[in-house]
Amino acid sequence: MSGPACCDNPPGVSSGEESGQIKKIASLNSYVSGNPDSTLAVLLISDIYGYEAPKLRKIADKVAAAGYYVVVPDMFFGDPFIPKTNLQDWIKIHPAKPAVEFAKPVIAALKGKGISKVGAAGFCWGAKVVVELAKDASIQAAALLHPTFVTLDDIKEVKVPVAILGAEFDKESPPGVVKQFEAALQAKPEKIASLNSYVSGNPDSKLAVLLISDAYGYEAPKLRKIADKVAAAGYYVVVPDMFFGDPFIPKTNLHDWGDIHPAKPAVEFVKPLIHALKERGVTKIGAAGFCWGAKVVVELAKDADIQAAALLHPTFVTLDDIKEVKVPVAILAAEFDKISPPELVKQFEAALQAKPEVDHFVKIYPGVSHGWTVRYRDEDITSWKRAQEAHQDLLDWFGKCLQKAHSAL
């Protein structure tokens, strides 16, 4: 959300020393600079201070000097933000997302005059406009500079090459958010050891994390969001399709599906994947299992195929399983869970306390039900907050068991 940071260091008005001129393009007054016969154009979409900002026009002239025809449209129709007025009131009049419809006719006009390729750079407010253009390939390249209003879901929909230039000190798009954007851009489907997998993060990382899904499979959007979040912390994350294209379909018979996809034997699908990661140079692997996936992970943890484990609202996991664990394990459980109720989780904890050689972390999250970490509803504030808390605890756990151990080598 745009806030006080957007109002820092407002620009002065145009000095008149620019190289370009004002032209009307598709009903928008625009500052244009560069060779009008160029077949390459760049749109610069301003921040809230508008197209007259002198330094924005200097940037336009600099880009034009590299051979582009540059257009800086007046997206606010003569009504940029005025310092010391109410920013939120101004934003209500000038929302960024719908403004993409003002930019599209400009692009059409440029292509109509012989432009073959168009790039667009958006500054702050303008970054939201540019990311919308990048979703349907209206442009051929995008750049988002200290973006505002841009979300992770926006980034996942981008269809053209995109650059994101963020600031170290930015409350609107802090580095943690920008790293999530980067992880999402690195994410892609890939086949690893015969398993279709969603992968996210730096493939050259020496640290990997496997996320083993619940019955709903590896395509679940919130599971992939968790993968991107974990990847942003420096891991190469792999979410394998454990069901070979046959996840559980709601309103079908769960027990029949479970007979076809038993969790314990499925560990044999994962071991070749772990081997493939180690062949690539990965030195430490953590694994987190959600519901059904927790049984797979606890089996991996019994013979040290992995270096750290996390079981989130586990299903099928028994006390005997926990007693056999040989690697550090975290158990993240719900207060309201008939499958792994708090009483059972406390037995798990007692068994781990009797194994001082195995580091452990056990937490029961109040006010939530089975599956909440990956199937929370956004409108349910309690489950959303507890899910974010659990995701952070998961990151902290892997940070302790994988990153700190790795740096100690």
Coordinates of C-alpha atoms in Angstrom, one line a residue, residues 106-116:
V106 CA -0.7 4.3 -26.4
I107 CA 0.9 0.9 -27.1
A108 CA -1.5 0.3 -30.0
A109 CA -0.7 3.8 -31.4
L110 CA 3.0 3.1 -31.3
K111 CA 2.6 -0.2 -33.0
G112 CA 0.4 1.5 -35.6
K113 CA 3.3 3.8 -36.5
G114 CA 5.8 1.0 -37.1
I115 CA 7.1 0.2 -33.6
S116 CA 8.0 -3.5 -33.5

